[in-house]
Short mmCIF file of N, CA, C and O in Angstrom, two decimals:
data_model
loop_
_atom_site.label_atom_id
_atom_site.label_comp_id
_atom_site.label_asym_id
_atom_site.label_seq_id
_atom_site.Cartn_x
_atom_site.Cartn_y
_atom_site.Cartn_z
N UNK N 1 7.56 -80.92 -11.54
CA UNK N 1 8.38 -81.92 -12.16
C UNK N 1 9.85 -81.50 -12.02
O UNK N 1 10.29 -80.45 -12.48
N UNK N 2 10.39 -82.20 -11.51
CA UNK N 2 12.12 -82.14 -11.24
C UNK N 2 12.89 -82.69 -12.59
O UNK N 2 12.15 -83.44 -13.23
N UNK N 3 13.95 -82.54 -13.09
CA UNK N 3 14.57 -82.92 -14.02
C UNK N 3 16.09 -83.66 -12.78
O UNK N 3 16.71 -83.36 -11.76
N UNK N 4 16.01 -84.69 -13.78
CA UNK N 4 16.90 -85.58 -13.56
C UNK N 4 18.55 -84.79 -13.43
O UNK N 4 18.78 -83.80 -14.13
N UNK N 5 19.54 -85.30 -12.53
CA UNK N 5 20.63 -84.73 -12.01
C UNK N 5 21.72 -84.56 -13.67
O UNK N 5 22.25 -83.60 -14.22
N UNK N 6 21.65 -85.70 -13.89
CA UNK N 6 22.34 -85.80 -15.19
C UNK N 6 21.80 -85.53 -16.56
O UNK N 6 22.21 -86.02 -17.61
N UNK N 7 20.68 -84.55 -16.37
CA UNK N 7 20.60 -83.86 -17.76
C UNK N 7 21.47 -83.50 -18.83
O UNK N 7 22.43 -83.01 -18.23
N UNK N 8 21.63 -83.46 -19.65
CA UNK N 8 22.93 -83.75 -20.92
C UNK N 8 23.37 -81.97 -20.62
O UNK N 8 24.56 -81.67 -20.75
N UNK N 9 22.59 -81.14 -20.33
CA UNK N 9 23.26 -79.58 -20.47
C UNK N 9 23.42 -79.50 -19.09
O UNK N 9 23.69 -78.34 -18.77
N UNK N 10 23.34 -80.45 -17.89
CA UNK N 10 24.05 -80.21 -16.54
C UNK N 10 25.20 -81.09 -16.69
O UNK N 10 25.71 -81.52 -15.65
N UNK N 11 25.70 -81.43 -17.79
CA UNK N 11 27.19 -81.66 -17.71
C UNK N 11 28.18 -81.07 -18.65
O UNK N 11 28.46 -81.22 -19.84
N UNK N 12 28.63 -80.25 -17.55
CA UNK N 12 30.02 -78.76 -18.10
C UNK N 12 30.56 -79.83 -19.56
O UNK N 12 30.55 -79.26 -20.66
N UNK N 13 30.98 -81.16 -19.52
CA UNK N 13 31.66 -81.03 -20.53
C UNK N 13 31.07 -81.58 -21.72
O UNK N 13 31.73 -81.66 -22.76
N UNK N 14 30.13 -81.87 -21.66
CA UNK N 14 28.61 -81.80 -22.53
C UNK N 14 28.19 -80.73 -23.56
O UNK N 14 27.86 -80.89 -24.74
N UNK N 15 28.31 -79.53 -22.78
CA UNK N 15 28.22 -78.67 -23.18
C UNK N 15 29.22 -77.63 -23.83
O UNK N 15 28.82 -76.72 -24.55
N UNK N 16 30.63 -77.84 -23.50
CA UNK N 16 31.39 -77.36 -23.91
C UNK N 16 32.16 -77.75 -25.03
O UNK N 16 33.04 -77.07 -25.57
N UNK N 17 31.67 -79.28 -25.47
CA UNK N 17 31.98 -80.18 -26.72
C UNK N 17 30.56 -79.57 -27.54
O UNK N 17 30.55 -79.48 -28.77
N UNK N 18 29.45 -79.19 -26.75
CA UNK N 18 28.87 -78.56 -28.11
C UNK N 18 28.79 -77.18 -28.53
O UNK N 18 28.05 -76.90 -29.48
N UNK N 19 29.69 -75.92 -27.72
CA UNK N 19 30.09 -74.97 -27.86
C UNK N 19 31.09 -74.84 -28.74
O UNK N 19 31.15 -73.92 -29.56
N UNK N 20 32.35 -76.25 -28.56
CA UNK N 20 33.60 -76.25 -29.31
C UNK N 20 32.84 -76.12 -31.09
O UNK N 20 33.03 -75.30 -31.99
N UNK N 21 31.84 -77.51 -31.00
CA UNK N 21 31.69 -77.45 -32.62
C UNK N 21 30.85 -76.99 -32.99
O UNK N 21 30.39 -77.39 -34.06
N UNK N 22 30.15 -75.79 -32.21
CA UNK N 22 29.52 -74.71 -32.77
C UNK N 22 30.48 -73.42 -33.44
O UNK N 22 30.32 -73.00 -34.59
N UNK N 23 31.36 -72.97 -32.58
CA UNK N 23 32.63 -72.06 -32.90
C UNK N 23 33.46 -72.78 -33.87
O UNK N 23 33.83 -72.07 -34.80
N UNK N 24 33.87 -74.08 -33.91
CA UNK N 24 34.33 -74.61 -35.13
C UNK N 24 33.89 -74.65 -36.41
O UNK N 24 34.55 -74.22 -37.36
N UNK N 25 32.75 -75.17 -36.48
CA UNK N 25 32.03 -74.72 -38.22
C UNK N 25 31.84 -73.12 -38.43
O UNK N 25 32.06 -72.53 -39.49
N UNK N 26 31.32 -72.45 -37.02
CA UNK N 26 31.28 -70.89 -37.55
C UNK N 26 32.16 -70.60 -37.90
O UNK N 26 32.02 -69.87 -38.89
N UNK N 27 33.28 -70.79 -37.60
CA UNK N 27 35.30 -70.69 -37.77
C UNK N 27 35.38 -71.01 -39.61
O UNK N 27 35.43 -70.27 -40.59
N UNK N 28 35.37 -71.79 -39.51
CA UNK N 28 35.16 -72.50 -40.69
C UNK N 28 34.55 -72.23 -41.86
O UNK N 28 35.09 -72.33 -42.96
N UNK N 29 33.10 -71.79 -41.58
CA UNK N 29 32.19 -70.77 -42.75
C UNK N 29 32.69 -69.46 -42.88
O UNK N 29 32.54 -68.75 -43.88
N UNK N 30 33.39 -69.11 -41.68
CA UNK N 30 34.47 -67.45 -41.95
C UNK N 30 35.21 -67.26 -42.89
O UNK N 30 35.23 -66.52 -43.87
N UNK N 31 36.07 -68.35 -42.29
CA UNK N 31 37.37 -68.62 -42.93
C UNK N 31 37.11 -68.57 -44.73
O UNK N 31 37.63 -67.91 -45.63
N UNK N 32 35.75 -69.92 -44.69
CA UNK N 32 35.81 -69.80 -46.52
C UNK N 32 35.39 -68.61 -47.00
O UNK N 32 35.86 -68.04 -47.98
N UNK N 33 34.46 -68.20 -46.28
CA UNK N 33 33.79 -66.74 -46.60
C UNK N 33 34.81 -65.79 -47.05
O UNK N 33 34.78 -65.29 -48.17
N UNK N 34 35.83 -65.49 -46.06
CA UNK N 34 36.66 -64.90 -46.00
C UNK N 34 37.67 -64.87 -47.64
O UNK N 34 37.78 -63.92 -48.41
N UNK N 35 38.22 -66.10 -47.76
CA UNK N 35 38.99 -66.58 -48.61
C UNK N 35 38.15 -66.90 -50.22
O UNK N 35 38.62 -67.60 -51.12
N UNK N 36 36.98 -66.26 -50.25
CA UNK N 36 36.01 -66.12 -51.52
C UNK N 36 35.45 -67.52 -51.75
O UNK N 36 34.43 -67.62 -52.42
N UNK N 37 36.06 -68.65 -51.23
CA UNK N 37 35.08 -70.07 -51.53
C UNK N 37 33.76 -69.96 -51.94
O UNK N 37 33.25 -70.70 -52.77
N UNK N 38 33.08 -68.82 -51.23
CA UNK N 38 31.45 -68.96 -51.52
C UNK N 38 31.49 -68.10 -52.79
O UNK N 38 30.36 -67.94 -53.23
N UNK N 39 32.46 -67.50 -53.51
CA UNK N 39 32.26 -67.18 -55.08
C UNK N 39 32.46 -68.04 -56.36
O UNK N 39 31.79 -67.78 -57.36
N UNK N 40 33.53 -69.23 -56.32
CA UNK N 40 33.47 -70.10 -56.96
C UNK N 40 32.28 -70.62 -57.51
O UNK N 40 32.24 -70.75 -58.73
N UNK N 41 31.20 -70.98 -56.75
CA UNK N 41 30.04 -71.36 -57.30
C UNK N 41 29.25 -70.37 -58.06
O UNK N 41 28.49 -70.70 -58.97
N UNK N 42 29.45 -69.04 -57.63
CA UNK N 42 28.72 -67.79 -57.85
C UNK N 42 29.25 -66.81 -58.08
O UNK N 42 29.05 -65.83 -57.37
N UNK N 43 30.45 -66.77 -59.57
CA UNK N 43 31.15 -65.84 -59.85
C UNK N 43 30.43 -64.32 -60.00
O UNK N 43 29.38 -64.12 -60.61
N UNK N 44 31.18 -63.37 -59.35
CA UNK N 44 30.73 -61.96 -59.61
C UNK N 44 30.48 -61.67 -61.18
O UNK N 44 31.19 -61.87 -62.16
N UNK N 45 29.02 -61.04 -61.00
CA UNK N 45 28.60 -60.22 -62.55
C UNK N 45 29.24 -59.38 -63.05
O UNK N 45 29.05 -58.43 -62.28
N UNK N 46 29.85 -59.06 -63.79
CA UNK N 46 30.07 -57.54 -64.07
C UNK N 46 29.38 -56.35 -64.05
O UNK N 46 28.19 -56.38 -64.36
N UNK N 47 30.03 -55.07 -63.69
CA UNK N 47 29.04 -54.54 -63.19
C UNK N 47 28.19 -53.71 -64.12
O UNK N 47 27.22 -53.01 -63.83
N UNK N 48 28.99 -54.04 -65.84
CA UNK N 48 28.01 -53.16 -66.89
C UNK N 48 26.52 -54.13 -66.69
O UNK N 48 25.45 -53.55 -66.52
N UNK N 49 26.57 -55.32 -66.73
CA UNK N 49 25.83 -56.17 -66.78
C UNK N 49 24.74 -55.78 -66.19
O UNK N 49 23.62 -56.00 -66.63
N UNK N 50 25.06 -54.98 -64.82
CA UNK N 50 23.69 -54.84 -63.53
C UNK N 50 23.21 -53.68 -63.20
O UNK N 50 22.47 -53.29 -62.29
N UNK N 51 24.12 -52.82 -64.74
CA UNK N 51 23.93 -51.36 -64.67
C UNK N 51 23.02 -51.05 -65.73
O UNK N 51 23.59 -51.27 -66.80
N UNK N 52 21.88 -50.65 -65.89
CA UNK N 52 21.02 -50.16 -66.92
C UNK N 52 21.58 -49.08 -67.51
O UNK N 52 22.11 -48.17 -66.87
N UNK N 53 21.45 -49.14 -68.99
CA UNK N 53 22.12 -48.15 -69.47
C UNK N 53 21.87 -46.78 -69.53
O UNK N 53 20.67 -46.77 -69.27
N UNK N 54 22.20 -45.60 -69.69
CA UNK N 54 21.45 -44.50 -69.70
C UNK N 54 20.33 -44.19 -70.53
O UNK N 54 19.32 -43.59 -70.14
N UNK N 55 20.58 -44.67 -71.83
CA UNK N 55 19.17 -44.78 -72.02
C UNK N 55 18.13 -45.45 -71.64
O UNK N 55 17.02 -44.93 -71.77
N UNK N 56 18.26 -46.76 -71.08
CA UNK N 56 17.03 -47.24 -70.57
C UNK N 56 16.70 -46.29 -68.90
O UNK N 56 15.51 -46.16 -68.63
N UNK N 57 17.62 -45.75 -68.00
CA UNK N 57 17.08 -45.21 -67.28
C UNK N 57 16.70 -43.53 -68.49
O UNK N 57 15.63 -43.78 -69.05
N UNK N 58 16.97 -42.80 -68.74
CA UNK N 58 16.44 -41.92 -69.74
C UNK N 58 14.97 -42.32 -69.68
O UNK N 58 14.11 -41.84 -68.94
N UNK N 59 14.85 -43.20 -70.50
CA UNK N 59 13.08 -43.76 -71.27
C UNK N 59 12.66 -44.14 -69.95
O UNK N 59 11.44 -44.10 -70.02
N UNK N 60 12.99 -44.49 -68.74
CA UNK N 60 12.09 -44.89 -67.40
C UNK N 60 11.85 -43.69 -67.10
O UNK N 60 10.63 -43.57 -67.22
N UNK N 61 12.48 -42.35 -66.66
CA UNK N 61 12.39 -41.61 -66.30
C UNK N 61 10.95 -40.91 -66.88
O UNK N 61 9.87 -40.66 -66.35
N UNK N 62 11.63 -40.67 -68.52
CA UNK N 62 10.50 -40.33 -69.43
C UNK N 62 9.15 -40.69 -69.13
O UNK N 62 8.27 -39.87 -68.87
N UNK N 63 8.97 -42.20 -69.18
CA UNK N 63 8.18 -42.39 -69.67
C UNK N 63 7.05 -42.39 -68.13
O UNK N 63 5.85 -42.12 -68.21
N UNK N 64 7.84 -42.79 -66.66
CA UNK N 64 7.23 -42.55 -65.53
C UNK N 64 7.37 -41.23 -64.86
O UNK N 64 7.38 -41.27 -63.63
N UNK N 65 7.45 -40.35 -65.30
CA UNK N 65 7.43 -39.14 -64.87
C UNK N 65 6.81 -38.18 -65.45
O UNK N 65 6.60 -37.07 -64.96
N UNK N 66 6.34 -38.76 -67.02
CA UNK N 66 5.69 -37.72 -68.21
C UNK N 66 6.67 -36.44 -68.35
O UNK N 66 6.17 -35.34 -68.55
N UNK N 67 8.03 -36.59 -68.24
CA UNK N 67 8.56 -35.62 -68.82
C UNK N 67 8.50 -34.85 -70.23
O UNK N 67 8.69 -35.30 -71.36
N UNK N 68 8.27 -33.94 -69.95
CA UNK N 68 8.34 -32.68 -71.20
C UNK N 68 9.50 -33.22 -71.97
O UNK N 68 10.32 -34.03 -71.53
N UNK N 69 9.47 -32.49 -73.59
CA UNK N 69 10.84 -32.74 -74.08
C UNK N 69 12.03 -31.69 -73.68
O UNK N 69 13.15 -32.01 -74.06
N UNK N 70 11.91 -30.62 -73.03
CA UNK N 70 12.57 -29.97 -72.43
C UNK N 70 13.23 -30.51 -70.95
O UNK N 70 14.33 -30.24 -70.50
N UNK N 71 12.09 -31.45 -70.31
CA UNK N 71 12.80 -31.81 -69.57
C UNK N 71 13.49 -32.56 -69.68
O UNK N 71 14.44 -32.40 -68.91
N UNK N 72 13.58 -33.60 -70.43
CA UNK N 72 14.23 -34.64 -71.30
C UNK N 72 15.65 -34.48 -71.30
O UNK N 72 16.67 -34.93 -70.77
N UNK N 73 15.10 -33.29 -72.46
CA UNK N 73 16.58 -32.65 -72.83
C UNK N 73 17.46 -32.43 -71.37
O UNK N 73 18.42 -33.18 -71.23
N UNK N 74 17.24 -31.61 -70.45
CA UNK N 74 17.93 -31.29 -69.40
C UNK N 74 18.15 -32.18 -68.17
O UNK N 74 18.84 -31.73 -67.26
N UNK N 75 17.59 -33.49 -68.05
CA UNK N 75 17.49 -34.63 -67.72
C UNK N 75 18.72 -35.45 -68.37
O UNK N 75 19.53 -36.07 -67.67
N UNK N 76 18.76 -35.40 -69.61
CA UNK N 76 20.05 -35.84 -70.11
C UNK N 76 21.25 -35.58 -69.59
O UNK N 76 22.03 -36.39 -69.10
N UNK N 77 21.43 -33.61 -69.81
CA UNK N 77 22.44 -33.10 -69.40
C UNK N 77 22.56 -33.57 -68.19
O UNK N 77 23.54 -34.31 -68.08
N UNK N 78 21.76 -33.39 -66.94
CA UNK N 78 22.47 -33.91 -65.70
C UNK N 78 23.16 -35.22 -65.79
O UNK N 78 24.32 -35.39 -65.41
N UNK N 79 22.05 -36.58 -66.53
CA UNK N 79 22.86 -37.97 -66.56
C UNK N 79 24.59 -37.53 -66.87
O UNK N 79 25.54 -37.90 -66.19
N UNK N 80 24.64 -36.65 -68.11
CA UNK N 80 25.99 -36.82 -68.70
C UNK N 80 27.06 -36.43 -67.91
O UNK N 80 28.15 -37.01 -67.92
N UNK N 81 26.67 -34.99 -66.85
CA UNK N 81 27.27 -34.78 -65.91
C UNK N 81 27.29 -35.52 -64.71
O UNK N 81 27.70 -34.82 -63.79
N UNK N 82 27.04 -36.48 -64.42
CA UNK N 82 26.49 -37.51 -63.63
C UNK N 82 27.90 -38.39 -63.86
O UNK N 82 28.88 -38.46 -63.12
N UNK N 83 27.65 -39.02 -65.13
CA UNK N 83 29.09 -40.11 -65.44
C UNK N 83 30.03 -39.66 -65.76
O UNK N 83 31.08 -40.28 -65.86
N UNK N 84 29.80 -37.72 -66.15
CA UNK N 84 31.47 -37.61 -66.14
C UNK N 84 32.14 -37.66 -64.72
O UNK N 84 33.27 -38.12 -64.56
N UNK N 85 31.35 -37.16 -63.66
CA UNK N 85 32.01 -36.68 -62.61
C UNK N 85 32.17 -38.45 -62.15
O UNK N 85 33.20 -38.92 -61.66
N UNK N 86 31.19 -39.07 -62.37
CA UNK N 86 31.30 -40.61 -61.70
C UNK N 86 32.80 -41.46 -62.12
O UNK N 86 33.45 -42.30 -61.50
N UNK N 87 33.07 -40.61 -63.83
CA UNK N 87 34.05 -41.41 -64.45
C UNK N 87 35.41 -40.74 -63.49
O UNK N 87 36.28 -41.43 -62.96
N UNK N 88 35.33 -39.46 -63.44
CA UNK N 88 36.32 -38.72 -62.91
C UNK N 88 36.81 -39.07 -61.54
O UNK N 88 38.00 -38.96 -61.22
N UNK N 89 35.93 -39.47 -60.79
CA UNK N 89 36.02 -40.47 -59.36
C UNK N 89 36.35 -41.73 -59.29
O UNK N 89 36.99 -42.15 -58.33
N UNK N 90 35.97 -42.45 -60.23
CA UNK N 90 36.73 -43.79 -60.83
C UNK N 90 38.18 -43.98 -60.90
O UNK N 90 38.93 -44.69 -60.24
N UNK N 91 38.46 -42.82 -62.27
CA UNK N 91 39.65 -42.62 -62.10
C UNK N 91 40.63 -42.29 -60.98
O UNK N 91 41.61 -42.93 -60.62
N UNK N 92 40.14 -41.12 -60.49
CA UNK N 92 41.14 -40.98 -59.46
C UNK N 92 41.01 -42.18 -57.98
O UNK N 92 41.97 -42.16 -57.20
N UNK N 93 40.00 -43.01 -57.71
CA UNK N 93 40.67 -44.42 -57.38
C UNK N 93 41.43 -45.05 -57.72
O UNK N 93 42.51 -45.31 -57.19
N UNK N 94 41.00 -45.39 -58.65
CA UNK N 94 42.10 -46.25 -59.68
C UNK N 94 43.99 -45.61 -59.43
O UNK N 94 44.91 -46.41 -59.31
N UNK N 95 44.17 -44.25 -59.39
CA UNK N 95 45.42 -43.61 -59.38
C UNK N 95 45.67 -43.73 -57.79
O UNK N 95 46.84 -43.76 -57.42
N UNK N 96 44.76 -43.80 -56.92
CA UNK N 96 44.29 -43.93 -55.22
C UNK N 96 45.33 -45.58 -55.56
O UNK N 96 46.55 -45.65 -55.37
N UNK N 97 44.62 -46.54 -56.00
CA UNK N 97 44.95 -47.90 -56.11
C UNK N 97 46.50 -48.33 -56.41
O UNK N 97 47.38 -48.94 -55.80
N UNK N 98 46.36 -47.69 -57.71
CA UNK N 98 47.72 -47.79 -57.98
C UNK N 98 49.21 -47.41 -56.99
O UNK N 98 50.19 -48.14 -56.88
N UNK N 99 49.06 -46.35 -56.51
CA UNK N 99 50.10 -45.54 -55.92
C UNK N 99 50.33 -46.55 -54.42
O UNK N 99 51.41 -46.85 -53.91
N UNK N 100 48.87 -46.96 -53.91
CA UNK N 100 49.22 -48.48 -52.43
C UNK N 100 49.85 -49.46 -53.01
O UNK N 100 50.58 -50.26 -52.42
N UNK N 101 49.52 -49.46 -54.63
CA UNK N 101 50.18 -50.74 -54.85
C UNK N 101 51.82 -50.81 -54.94
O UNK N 101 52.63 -51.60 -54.47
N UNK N 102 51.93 -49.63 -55.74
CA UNK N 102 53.57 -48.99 -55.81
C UNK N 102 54.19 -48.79 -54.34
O UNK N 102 55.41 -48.88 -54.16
N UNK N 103 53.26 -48.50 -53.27
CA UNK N 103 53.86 -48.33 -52.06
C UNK N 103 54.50 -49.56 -51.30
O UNK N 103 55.49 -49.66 -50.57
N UNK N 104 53.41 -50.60 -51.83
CA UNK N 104 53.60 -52.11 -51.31
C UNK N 104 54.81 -52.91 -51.58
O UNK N 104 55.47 -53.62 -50.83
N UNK N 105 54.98 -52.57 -53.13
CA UNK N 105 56.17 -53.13 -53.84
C UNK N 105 57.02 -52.69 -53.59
O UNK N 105 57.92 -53.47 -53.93
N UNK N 106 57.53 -51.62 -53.03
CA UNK N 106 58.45 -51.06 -52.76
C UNK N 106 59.41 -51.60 -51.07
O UNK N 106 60.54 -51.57 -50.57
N UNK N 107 58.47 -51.91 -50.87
CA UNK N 107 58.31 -53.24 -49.41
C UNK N 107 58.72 -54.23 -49.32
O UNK N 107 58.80 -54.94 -48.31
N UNK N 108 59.06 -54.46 -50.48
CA UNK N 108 59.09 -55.91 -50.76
C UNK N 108 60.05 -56.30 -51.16
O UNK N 108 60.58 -55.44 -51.86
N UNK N 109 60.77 -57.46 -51.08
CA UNK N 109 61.84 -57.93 -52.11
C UNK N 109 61.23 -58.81 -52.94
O UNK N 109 60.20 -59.46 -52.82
N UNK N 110 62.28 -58.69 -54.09
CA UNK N 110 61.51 -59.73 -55.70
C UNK N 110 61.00 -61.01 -55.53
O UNK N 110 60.05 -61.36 -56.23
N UNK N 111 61.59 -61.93 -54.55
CA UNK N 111 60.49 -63.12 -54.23
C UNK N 111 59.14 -62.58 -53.56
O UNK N 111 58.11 -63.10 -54.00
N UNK N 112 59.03 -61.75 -52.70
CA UNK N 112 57.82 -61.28 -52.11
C UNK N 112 56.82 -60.51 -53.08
O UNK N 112 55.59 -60.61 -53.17
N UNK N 113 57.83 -59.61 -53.89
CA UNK N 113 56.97 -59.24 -55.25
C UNK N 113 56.22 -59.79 -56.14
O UNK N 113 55.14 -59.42 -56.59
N UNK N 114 57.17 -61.17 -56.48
CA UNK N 114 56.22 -61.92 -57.19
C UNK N 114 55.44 -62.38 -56.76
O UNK N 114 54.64 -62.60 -57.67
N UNK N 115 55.06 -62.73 -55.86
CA UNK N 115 54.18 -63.88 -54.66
C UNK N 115 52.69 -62.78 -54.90
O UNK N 115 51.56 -63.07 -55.32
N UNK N 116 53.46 -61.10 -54.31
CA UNK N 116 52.54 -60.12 -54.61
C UNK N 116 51.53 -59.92 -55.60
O UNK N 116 50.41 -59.47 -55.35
N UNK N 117 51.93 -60.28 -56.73
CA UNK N 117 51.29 -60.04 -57.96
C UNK N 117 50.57 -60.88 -58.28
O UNK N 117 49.52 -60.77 -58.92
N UNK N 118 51.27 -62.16 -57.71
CA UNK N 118 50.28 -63.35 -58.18
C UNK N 118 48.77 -63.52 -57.25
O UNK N 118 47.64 -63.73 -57.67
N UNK N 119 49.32 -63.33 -55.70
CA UNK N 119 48.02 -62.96 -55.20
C UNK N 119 46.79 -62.07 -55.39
O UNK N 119 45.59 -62.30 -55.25
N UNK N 120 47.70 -60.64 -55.85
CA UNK N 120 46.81 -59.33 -56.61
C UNK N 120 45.92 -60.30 -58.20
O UNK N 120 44.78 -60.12 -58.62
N UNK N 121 46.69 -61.01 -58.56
CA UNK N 121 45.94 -61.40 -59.95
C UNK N 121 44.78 -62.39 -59.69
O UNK N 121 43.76 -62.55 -60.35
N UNK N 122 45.27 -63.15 -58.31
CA UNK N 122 44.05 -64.28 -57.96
C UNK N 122 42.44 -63.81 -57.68
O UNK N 122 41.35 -64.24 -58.05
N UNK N 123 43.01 -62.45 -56.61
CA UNK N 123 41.98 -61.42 -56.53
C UNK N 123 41.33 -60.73 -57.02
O UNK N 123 40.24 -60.34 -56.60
N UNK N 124 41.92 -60.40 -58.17
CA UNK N 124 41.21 -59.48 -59.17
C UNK N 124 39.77 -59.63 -59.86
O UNK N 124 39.10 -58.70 -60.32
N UNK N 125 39.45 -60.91 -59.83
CA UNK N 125 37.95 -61.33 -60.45
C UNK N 125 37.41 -61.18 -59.05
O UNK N 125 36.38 -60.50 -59.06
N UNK N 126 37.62 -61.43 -58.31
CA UNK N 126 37.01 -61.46 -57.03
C UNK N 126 36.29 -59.90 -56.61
O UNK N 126 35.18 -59.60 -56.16
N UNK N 127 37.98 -58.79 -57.18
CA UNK N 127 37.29 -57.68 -56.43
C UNK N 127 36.52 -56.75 -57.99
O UNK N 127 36.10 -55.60 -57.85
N UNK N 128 36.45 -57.40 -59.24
CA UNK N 128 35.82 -56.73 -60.09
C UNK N 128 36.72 -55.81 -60.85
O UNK N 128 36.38 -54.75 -61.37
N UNK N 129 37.91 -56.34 -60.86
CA UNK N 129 38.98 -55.04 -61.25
C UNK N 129 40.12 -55.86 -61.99
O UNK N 129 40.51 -56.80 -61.31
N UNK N 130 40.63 -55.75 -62.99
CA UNK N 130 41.62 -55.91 -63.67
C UNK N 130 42.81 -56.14 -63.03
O UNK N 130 43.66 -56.71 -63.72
N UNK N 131 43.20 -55.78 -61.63
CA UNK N 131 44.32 -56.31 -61.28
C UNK N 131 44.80 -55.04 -60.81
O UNK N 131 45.86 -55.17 -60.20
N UNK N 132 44.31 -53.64 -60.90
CA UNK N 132 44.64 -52.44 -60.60
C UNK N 132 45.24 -52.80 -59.18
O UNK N 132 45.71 -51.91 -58.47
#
């Protein structure tokens, strides 16, 4: 069986009108992607929200592992050393954050500054952070 001369994908510009608005909507789903559109509908959780607390991981541990109360006990101690050092890494992002931001402003003149801040504030729910 032969296929006909003018098959719709044996004509170059057939095909290149359906290449264009294939790369156009992908363009397009980037772009919003990009620019957080797809969070509006689906604002970010917070992240205490999606974090179990130490005691409930504690009592999982416990209770699926049959820990001893000794181990318990020393099971704790690591958690606590766990979120200090986690808190201690936090922080020094946060001082990481701050100091690009001071670098930025410094870049800038006061119309660009403000423009700055207001964009940093639009972002801030977006990236889970206060505006740091």
């Amino acid at each position: 069986m032969t296929l006909p001369a003018s098959a719709p994908w044996r004509n170059a510009r057939a095909v290149l009108t359906l290449v264009a608005v294939f790369l156009a909507g992908a363009s397009a789903g980037a772009l919003s992607m990009h620019f957080g559109f797809h969070e509006k509908p689906h604002p970010p959780v917070a992240m205490a929200s999606r974090e179990p607390s130490r005691e409930v991981i504690l009592q999982n541990f416990k209770t699926k592992l049959e820990l001893t109360t000794e181990q318990t006990n020393e099971l704790t101690m690591v958690l606590e050393d766990y979120r200090r050092y986690y808190q201690s890494l936090q922080d020094q992002l946060d001082d990481l954050r701050a100091t690009g931001r001071n670098r930025i402003v410094q870049v800038l003149d006061p119309a660009q500054r403000a423009k700055f801040e207001k964009l940093v504030m639009d972002l801030a729910p977006q990236l889970g952070s206060g505006g740091n």
